[in-house]
């Protein structure tokens, strides 16, 4: 079933709000419909109120009153720009950072493809228009000052022009501590650093007479050991609830379970990002609860 | 044992590199020591080569040659600034965005506290110097163009001056689709949206004669059911390995296990961020493998 067109209620009627300072004391008030209490990654249909003007300059867009009000609430700098950061909705990886002007933000709102203003070319550009690696925008956030934007989206492929997943692959501390060049270590938060560590253990070569293999390597080489550990860790997590153990114990046992389960994912060649994408899709379709309730209770 | 001072090998001796375009074809090459093959979130001791100059203006810092070379590789804009984004090392949440000049980046490298250049006050400011909610920097990344910086760190408390965890709490689509004000919905990636959804289910009130409670609510109210589901899902994940089921099945079962385990965390009032912090600390101390190997094999 096609989604119903959203109701275009005025965002805020006050002139203060239009000027960027609402009477609520915040630069621009946040609004939420009942529907919007759904998780943040819920992807809605393309907002239909913004359209390309026929015959206008490439990339030019027309905006309706509500979008115009919102665009006016952004504190554009003296060049009409604001920082725009693209972030992977599933992994949280910061993919790239550019700048948006009013038209770039309007086009992103309308098309759901992350669009920026190129300062060197003085024109709009949609990430992916050449490489086809678009960033499919699920939500857009403004910061408290309304001068910084997050495009929260799912990339179709590598974002960086070098072919890297993210443009951020130069660690300052690595650079300062070594003179040896390397291929670059991408910025990674904890879960993905752990995933990367497990991957690197898989590449280790175990030789007879060599050093003792790491625990991760042992698990990677022994399916029976790995499975018994996952079962054991699940049991220990459950025990923290049934025996009313303290919170730190629950957190610790969850860490153990997550780590061992991620080793299994490595053996199966499955990425955490795939798991998170499944969870996002299930929840955005009210799927996981429905599925769980239907099949298993 | 105190960490040994890092070896200050020159970052790159080429003038091209100093000019921001290295002969390797990338603006500034990445370097890695053997130690740096450790996960990205490894926190090193404060880099000792940058120090405040006695008697100089507040915030002024002196830099040594290596740091100077690195600072010169950044493509500062006409005002001497680059975008600086602070990101939570464990959750991936984008906390805030500001600008850094050469001194702000040098001070961040040295002190490990995220430091910016305030354009309105024309001075350095370290996030937390008033609120004490510092952002403790674990690593710093530059993008491929060397004009954008990520401070990857752990915040001591809420980052936003409003008391919110992150400055990004205004959803553009929420604003366009409703006229009802709300307290703001923070930008959240999939794992934390799921955590938030589970929390909201816990707040639901189940009344006699009311609608059927959600599956999550049922799990939250019935420890025995929840524990039996976690055990079952762990078993199904294991089965994908032992019975050589396909990858999509493994990803799906991991999603099930993760969701049910996160419901248990909610009952125990434990945040995923706490779990991830444990994993980060264990791995950065080579702890989890050592612990797992010592206690359980």
JSON list of N, CA, C and O in Angstrom, two decimals, chain B residues 255-293:
[
{"chain": "B", "resi": 255, "resn": "UNK", "atom": "N", "xyz": [20.21, -11.11, 14.68]},
{"chain": "B", "resi": 255, "resn": "UNK", "atom": "CA", "xyz": [19.30, -9.99, 14.95]},
{"chain": "B", "resi": 255, "resn": "UNK", "atom": "C", "xyz": [18.31, -10.38, 16.06]},
{"chain": "B", "resi": 255, "resn": "UNK", "atom": "O", "xyz": [18.06, -9.60, 16.99]},
{"chain": "B", "resi": 256, "resn": "UNK", "atom": "N", "xyz": [17.77, -11.58, 15.97]},
{"chain": "B", "resi": 256, "resn": "UNK", "atom": "CA", "xyz": [16.84, -12.07, 17.00]},
{"chain": "B", "resi": 256, "resn": "UNK", "atom": "C", "xyz": [17.51, -12.12, 18.38]},
{"chain": "B", "resi": 256, "resn": "UNK", "atom": "O", "xyz": [16.94, -11.67, 19.38]},
{"chain": "B", "resi": 257, "resn": "UNK", "atom": "N", "xyz": [18.72, -12.69, 18.41]},
{"chain": "B", "resi": 257, "resn": "UNK", "atom": "CA", "xyz": [19.43, -12.82, 19.69]},
{"chain": "B", "resi": 257, "resn": "UNK", "atom": "C", "xyz": [19.74, -11.45, 20.28]},
{"chain": "B", "resi": 257, "resn": "UNK", "atom": "O", "xyz": [19.54, -11.21, 21.47]},
{"chain": "B", "resi": 258, "resn": "UNK", "atom": "N", "xyz": [20.22, -10.55, 19.41]},
{"chain": "B", "resi": 258, "resn": "UNK", "atom": "CA", "xyz": [20.59, -9.22, 19.89]},
{"chain": "B", "resi": 258, "resn": "UNK", "atom": "C", "xyz": [19.37, -8.49, 20.46]},
{"chain": "B", "resi": 258, "resn": "UNK", "atom": "O", "xyz": [19.43, -7.90, 21.54]},
{"chain": "B", "resi": 259, "resn": "UNK", "atom": "N", "xyz": [18.28, -8.55, 19.74]},
{"chain": "B", "resi": 259, "resn": "UNK", "atom": "CA", "xyz": [17.04, -7.90, 20.21]},
{"chain": "B", "resi": 259, "resn": "UNK", "atom": "C", "xyz": [16.61, -8.45, 21.57]},
{"chain": "B", "resi": 259, "resn": "UNK", "atom": "O", "xyz": [16.34, -7.68, 22.50]},
{"chain": "B", "resi": 260, "resn": "UNK", "atom": "N", "xyz": [16.53, -9.76, 21.69]},
{"chain": "B", "resi": 260, "resn": "UNK", "atom": "CA", "xyz": [16.06, -10.34, 22.95]},
{"chain": "B", "resi": 260, "resn": "UNK", "atom": "C", "xyz": [17.03, -10.05, 24.11]},
{"chain": "B", "resi": 260, "resn": "UNK", "atom": "O", "xyz": [16.61, -9.77, 25.23]},
{"chain": "B", "resi": 261, "resn": "UNK", "atom": "N", "xyz": [18.33, -10.09, 23.81]},
{"chain": "B", "resi": 261, "resn": "UNK", "atom": "CA", "xyz": [19.32, -9.78, 24.86]},
{"chain": "B", "resi": 261, "resn": "UNK", "atom": "C", "xyz": [19.20, -8.32, 25.28]},
{"chain": "B", "resi": 261, "resn": "UNK", "atom": "O", "xyz": [19.38, -7.97, 26.45]},
{"chain": "B", "resi": 262, "resn": "UNK", "atom": "N", "xyz": [18.86, -7.45, 24.32]},
{"chain": "B", "resi": 262, "resn": "UNK", "atom": "CA", "xyz": [18.71, -6.03, 24.66]},
{"chain": "B", "resi": 262, "resn": "UNK", "atom": "C", "xyz": [17.45, -5.79, 25.50]},
{"chain": "B", "resi": 262, "resn": "UNK", "atom": "O", "xyz": [17.41, -4.84, 26.29]},
{"chain": "B", "resi": 263, "resn": "UNK", "atom": "N", "xyz": [16.45, -6.63, 25.34]},
{"chain": "B", "resi": 263, "resn": "UNK", "atom": "CA", "xyz": [15.28, -6.53, 26.23]},
{"chain": "B", "resi": 263, "resn": "UNK", "atom": "C", "xyz": [15.71, -6.87, 27.66]},
{"chain": "B", "resi": 263, "resn": "UNK", "atom": "O", "xyz": [15.31, -6.19, 28.62]},
{"chain": "B", "resi": 264, "resn": "UNK", "atom": "N", "xyz": [16.54, -7.89, 27.79]},
{"chain": "B", "resi": 264, "resn": "UNK", "atom": "CA", "xyz": [17.05, -8.23, 29.13]},
{"chain": "B", "resi": 264, "resn": "UNK", "atom": "C", "xyz": [17.85, -7.06, 29.71]},
{"chain": "B", "resi": 264, "resn": "UNK", "atom": "O", "xyz": [17.70, -6.72, 30.90]},
{"chain": "B", "resi": 265, "resn": "UNK", "atom": "N", "xyz": [18.68, -6.43, 28.89]},
{"chain": "B", "resi": 265, "resn": "UNK", "atom": "CA", "xyz": [19.44, -5.27, 29.39]},
{"chain": "B", "resi": 265, "resn": "UNK", "atom": "C", "xyz": [18.49, -4.19, 29.89]},
{"chain": "B", "resi": 265, "resn": "UNK", "atom": "O", "xyz": [18.75, -3.52, 30.90]},
{"chain": "B", "resi": 266, "resn": "UNK", "atom": "N", "xyz": [17.38, -4.01, 29.19]},
{"chain": "B", "resi": 266, "resn": "UNK", "atom": "CA", "xyz": [16.39, -2.99, 29.61]},
{"chain": "B", "resi": 266, "resn": "UNK", "atom": "C", "xyz": [15.82, -3.36, 30.99]},
{"chain": "B", "resi": 266, "resn": "UNK", "atom": "O", "xyz": [15.68, -2.49, 31.86]},
{"chain": "B", "resi": 267, "resn": "UNK", "atom": "N", "xyz": [15.50, -4.64, 31.17]},
{"chain": "B", "resi": 267, "resn": "UNK", "atom": "CA", "xyz": [14.96, -5.08, 32.47]},
{"chain": "B", "resi": 267, "resn": "UNK", "atom": "C", "xyz": [15.99, -4.81, 33.58]},
{"chain": "B", "resi": 267, "resn": "UNK", "atom": "O", "xyz": [15.65, -4.39, 34.68]},
{"chain": "B", "resi": 268, "resn": "UNK", "atom": "N", "xyz": [17.25, -5.03, 33.25]},
{"chain": "B", "resi": 268, "resn": "UNK", "atom": "CA", "xyz": [18.33, -4.82, 34.23]},
{"chain": "B", "resi": 268, "resn": "UNK", "atom": "C", "xyz": [18.76, -3.36, 34.30]},
{"chain": "B", "resi": 268, "resn": "UNK", "atom": "O", "xyz": [19.68, -3.02, 35.07]},
{"chain": "B", "resi": 269, "resn": "UNK", "atom": "N", "xyz": [18.18, -2.50, 33.47]},
{"chain": "B", "resi": 269, "resn": "UNK", "atom": "CA", "xyz": [18.53, -1.08, 33.43]},
{"chain": "B", "resi": 269, "resn": "UNK", "atom": "C", "xyz": [20.01, -0.86, 33.08]},
{"chain": "B", "resi": 269, "resn": "UNK", "atom": "O", "xyz": [20.71, -0.08, 33.72]},
{"chain": "B", "resi": 270, "resn": "UNK", "atom": "N", "xyz": [20.44, -1.59, 32.07]},
{"chain": "B", "resi": 270, "resn": "UNK", "atom": "CA", "xyz": [21.82, -1.47, 31.58]},
{"chain": "B", "resi": 270, "resn": "UNK", "atom": "C", "xyz": [21.76, -0.95, 30.15]},
{"chain": "B", "resi": 270, "resn": "UNK", "atom": "O", "xyz": [20.95, -1.40, 29.35]},
{"chain": "B", "resi": 271, "resn": "UNK", "atom": "N", "xyz": [22.62, 0.01, 29.84]},
{"chain": "B", "resi": 271, "resn": "UNK", "atom": "CA", "xyz": [22.68, 0.60, 28.50]},
{"chain": "B", "resi": 271, "resn": "UNK", "atom": "C", "xyz": [23.68, -0.15, 27.60]},
{"chain": "B", "resi": 271, "resn": "UNK", "atom": "O", "xyz": [24.72, -0.59, 28.10]},
{"chain": "B", "resi": 272, "resn": "UNK", "atom": "N", "xyz": [23.37, -0.20, 26.32]},
{"chain": "B", "resi": 272, "resn": "UNK", "atom": "CA", "xyz": [24.32, -0.78, 25.37]},
{"chain": "B", "resi": 272, "resn": "UNK", "atom": "C", "xyz": [25.66, -0.05, 25.43]},
{"chain": "B", "resi": 272, "resn": "UNK", "atom": "O", "xyz": [26.71, -0.65, 25.24]},
{"chain": "B", "resi": 273, "resn": "UNK", "atom": "N", "xyz": [25.62, 1.25, 25.70]},
{"chain": "B", "resi": 273, "resn": "UNK", "atom": "CA", "xyz": [26.88, 2.01, 25.77]},
{"chain": "B", "resi": 273, "resn": "UNK", "atom": "C", "xyz": [27.80, 1.44, 26.85]},
{"chain": "B", "resi": 273, "resn": "UNK", "atom": "O", "xyz": [29.02, 1.40, 26.68]},
{"chain": "B", "resi": 274, "resn": "UNK", "atom": "N", "xyz": [27.21, 0.98, 27.97]},
{"chain": "B", "resi": 274, "resn": "UNK", "atom": "CA", "xyz": [28.03, 0.39, 29.04]},
{"chain": "B", "resi": 274, "resn": "UNK", "atom": "C", "xyz": [28.69, -0.91, 28.56]},
{"chain": "B", "resi": 274, "resn": "UNK", "atom": "O", "xyz": [29.84, -1.20, 28.90]},
{"chain": "B", "resi": 275, "resn": "UNK", "atom": "N", "xyz": [27.92, -1.68, 27.80]},
{"chain": "B", "resi": 275, "resn": "UNK", "atom": "CA", "xyz": [28.44, -2.95, 27.27]},
{"chain": "B", "resi": 275, "resn": "UNK", "atom": "C", "xyz": [29.60, -2.68, 26.31]},
{"chain": "B", "resi": 275, "resn": "UNK", "atom": "O", "xyz": [30.65, -3.33, 26.37]},
{"chain": "B", "resi": 276, "resn": "UNK", "atom": "N", "xyz": [29.41, -1.67, 25.46]},
{"chain": "B", "resi": 276, "resn": "UNK", "atom": "CA", "xyz": [30.45, -1.35, 24.47]},
{"chain": "B", "resi": 276, "resn": "UNK", "atom": "C", "xyz": [31.69, -0.79, 25.16]},
{"chain": "B", "resi": 276, "resn": "UNK", "atom": "O", "xyz": [32.82, -1.08, 24.75]},
{"chain": "B", "resi": 277, "resn": "UNK", "atom": "N", "xyz": [31.49, -0.04, 26.22]},
{"chain": "B", "resi": 277, "resn": "UNK", "atom": "CA", "xyz": [32.65, 0.50, 26.96]},
{"chain": "B", "resi": 277, "resn": "UNK", "atom": "C", "xyz": [33.47, -0.65, 27.55]},
{"chain": "B", "resi": 277, "resn": "UNK", "atom": "O", "xyz": [34.70, -0.62, 27.53]},
{"chain": "B", "resi": 278, "resn": "UNK", "atom": "N", "xyz": [32.77, -1.66, 28.06]},
{"chain": "B", "resi": 278, "resn": "UNK", "atom": "CA", "xyz": [33.48, -2.84, 28.59]},
{"chain": "B", "resi": 278, "resn": "UNK", "atom": "C", "xyz": [34.30, -3.51, 27.49]},
{"chain": "B", "resi": 278, "resn": "UNK", "atom": "O", "xyz": [35.47, -3.83, 27.68]},
{"chain": "B", "resi": 279, "resn": "UNK", "atom": "N", "xyz": [33.68, -3.69, 26.33]},
{"chain": "B", "resi": 279, "resn": "UNK", "atom": "CA", "xyz": [34.39, -4.34, 25.22]},
{"chain": "B", "resi": 279, "resn": "UNK", "atom": "C", "xyz": [35.61, -3.52, 24.81]},
{"chain": "B", "resi": 279, "resn": "UNK", "atom": "O", "xyz": [36.68, -4.06, 24.55]},
{"chain": "B", "resi": 280, "resn": "UNK", "atom": "N", "xyz": [35.44, -2.20, 24.75]},
{"chain": "B", "resi": 280, "resn": "UNK", "atom": "CA", "xyz": [36.57, -1.34, 24.38]},
{"chain": "B", "resi": 280, "resn": "UNK", "atom": "C", "xyz": [37.72, -1.47, 25.36]},
{"chain": "B", "resi": 280, "resn": "UNK", "atom": "O", "xyz": [38.87, -1.63, 24.99]},
{"chain": "B", "resi": 281, "resn": "UNK", "atom": "N", "xyz": [37.38, -1.44, 26.64]},
{"chain": "B", "resi": 281, "resn": "UNK", "atom": "CA", "xyz": [38.44, -1.51, 27.66]},
{"chain": "B", "resi": 281, "resn": "UNK", "atom": "C", "xyz": [39.10, -2.88, 27.67]},
{"chain": "B", "resi": 281, "resn": "UNK", "atom": "O", "xyz": [40.31, -2.98, 27.83]},
{"chain": "B", "resi": 282, "resn": "UNK", "atom": "N", "xyz": [38.31, -3.93, 27.51]},
{"chain": "B", "resi": 282, "resn": "UNK", "atom": "CA", "xyz": [38.91, -5.26, 27.50]},
{"chain": "B", "resi": 282, "resn": "UNK", "atom": "C", "xyz": [39.86, -5.42, 26.33]},
{"chain": "B", "resi": 282, "resn": "UNK", "atom": "O", "xyz": [40.96, -5.92, 26.47]},
{"chain": "B", "resi": 283, "resn": "UNK", "atom": "N", "xyz": [39.42, -4.97, 25.16]},
{"chain": "B", "resi": 283, "resn": "UNK", "atom": "CA", "xyz": [40.27, -5.17, 24.00]},
{"chain": "B", "resi": 283, "resn": "UNK", "atom": "C", "xyz": [41.49, -4.27, 24.02]},
{"chain": "B", "resi": 283, "resn": "UNK", "atom": "O", "xyz": [42.56, -4.67, 23.60]},
{"chain": "B", "resi": 284, "resn": "UNK", "atom": "N", "xyz": [41.31, -3.06, 24.50]},
{"chain": "B", "resi": 284, "resn": "UNK", "atom": "CA", "xyz": [42.46, -2.16, 24.51]},
{"chain": "B", "resi": 284, "resn": "UNK", "atom": "C", "xyz": [43.49, -2.62, 25.52]},
{"chain": "B", "resi": 284, "resn": "UNK", "atom": "O", "xyz": [44.65, -2.26, 25.45]},
{"chain": "B", "resi": 285, "resn": "UNK", "atom": "N", "xyz": [43.09, -3.43, 26.48]},
{"chain": "B", "resi": 285, "resn": "UNK", "atom": "CA", "xyz": [44.05, -4.00, 27.44]},
{"chain": "B", "resi": 285, "resn": "UNK", "atom": "C", "xyz": [44.36, -5.45, 27.09]},
{"chain": "B", "resi": 285, "resn": "UNK", "atom": "O", "xyz": [44.88, -6.18, 27.91]},
{"chain": "B", "resi": 286, "resn": "UNK", "atom": "N", "xyz": [44.02, -5.85, 25.88]},
{"chain": "B", "resi": 286, "resn": "UNK", "atom": "CA", "xyz": [44.14, -7.26, 25.49]},
{"chain": "B", "resi": 286, "resn": "UNK", "atom": "C", "xyz": [43.43, -8.12, 26.52]},
{"chain": "B", "resi": 286, "resn": "UNK", "atom": "O", "xyz": [43.84, -9.23, 26.82]},
{"chain": "B", "resi": 287, "resn": "UNK", "atom": "N", "xyz": [42.37, -7.57, 27.08]},
{"chain": "B", "resi": 287, "resn": "UNK", "atom": "CA", "xyz": [41.76, -8.18, 28.25]},
{"chain": "B", "resi": 287, "resn": "UNK", "atom": "C", "xyz": [40.80, -9.31, 27.95]},
{"chain": "B", "resi": 287, "resn": "UNK", "atom": "O", "xyz": [40.85, -10.36, 28.58]},
{"chain": "B", "resi": 288, "resn": "UNK", "atom": "N", "xyz": [39.92, -9.12, 26.97]},
{"chain": "B", "resi": 288, "resn": "UNK", "atom": "CA", "xyz": [38.85, -10.11, 26.82]},
{"chain": "B", "resi": 288, "resn": "UNK", "atom": "C", "xyz": [39.40, -11.47, 26.43]},
{"chain": "B", "resi": 288, "resn": "UNK", "atom": "O", "xyz": [38.97, -12.50, 26.93]},
{"chain": "B", "resi": 289, "resn": "UNK", "atom": "N", "xyz": [40.39, -11.44, 25.54]},
{"chain": "B", "resi": 289, "resn": "UNK", "atom": "CA", "xyz": [40.93, -12.73, 25.12]},
{"chain": "B", "resi": 289, "resn": "UNK", "atom": "C", "xyz": [41.67, -13.39, 26.27]},
{"chain": "B", "resi": 289, "resn": "UNK", "atom": "O", "xyz": [41.54, -14.58, 26.51]},
{"chain": "B", "resi": 290, "resn": "UNK", "atom": "N", "xyz": [42.43, -12.56, 26.99]},
{"chain": "B", "resi": 290, "resn": "UNK", "atom": "CA", "xyz": [43.18, -13.09, 28.11]},
{"chain": "B", "resi": 290, "resn": "UNK", "atom": "C", "xyz": [42.22, -13.67, 29.15]},
{"chain": "B", "resi": 290, "resn": "UNK", "atom": "O", "xyz": [42.38, -14.79, 29.61]},
{"chain": "B", "resi": 291, "resn": "UNK", "atom": "N", "xyz": [41.19, -12.88, 29.46]},
{"chain": "B", "resi": 291, "resn": "UNK", "atom": "CA", "xyz": [40.21, -13.29, 30.47]},
{"chain": "B", "resi": 291, "resn": "UNK", "atom": "C", "xyz": [39.49, -14.56, 30.04]},
{"chain": "B", "resi": 291, "resn": "UNK", "atom": "O", "xyz": [39.37, -15.53, 30.78]},
{"chain": "B", "resi": 292, "resn": "UNK", "atom": "N", "xyz": [39.05, -14.53, 28.80]},
{"chain": "B", "resi": 292, "resn": "UNK", "atom": "CA", "xyz": [38.28, -15.67, 28.29]},
{"chain": "B", "resi": 292, "resn": "UNK", "atom": "C", "xyz": [39.15, -16.93, 28.31]},
{"chain": "B", "resi": 292, "resn": "UNK", "atom": "O", "xyz": [38.71, -18.00, 28.72]},
{"chain": "B", "resi": 293, "resn": "UNK", "atom": "N", "xyz": [40.38, -16.76, 27.88]},
{"chain": "B", "resi": 293, "resn": "UNK", "atom": "CA", "xyz": [41.28, -17.90, 27.82]},
{"chain": "B", "resi": 293, "resn": "UNK", "atom": "C", "xyz": [41.60, -18.44, 29.21]},
{"chain": "B", "resi": 293, "resn": "UNK", "atom": "O", "xyz": [41.62, -19.63, 29.46]}
]
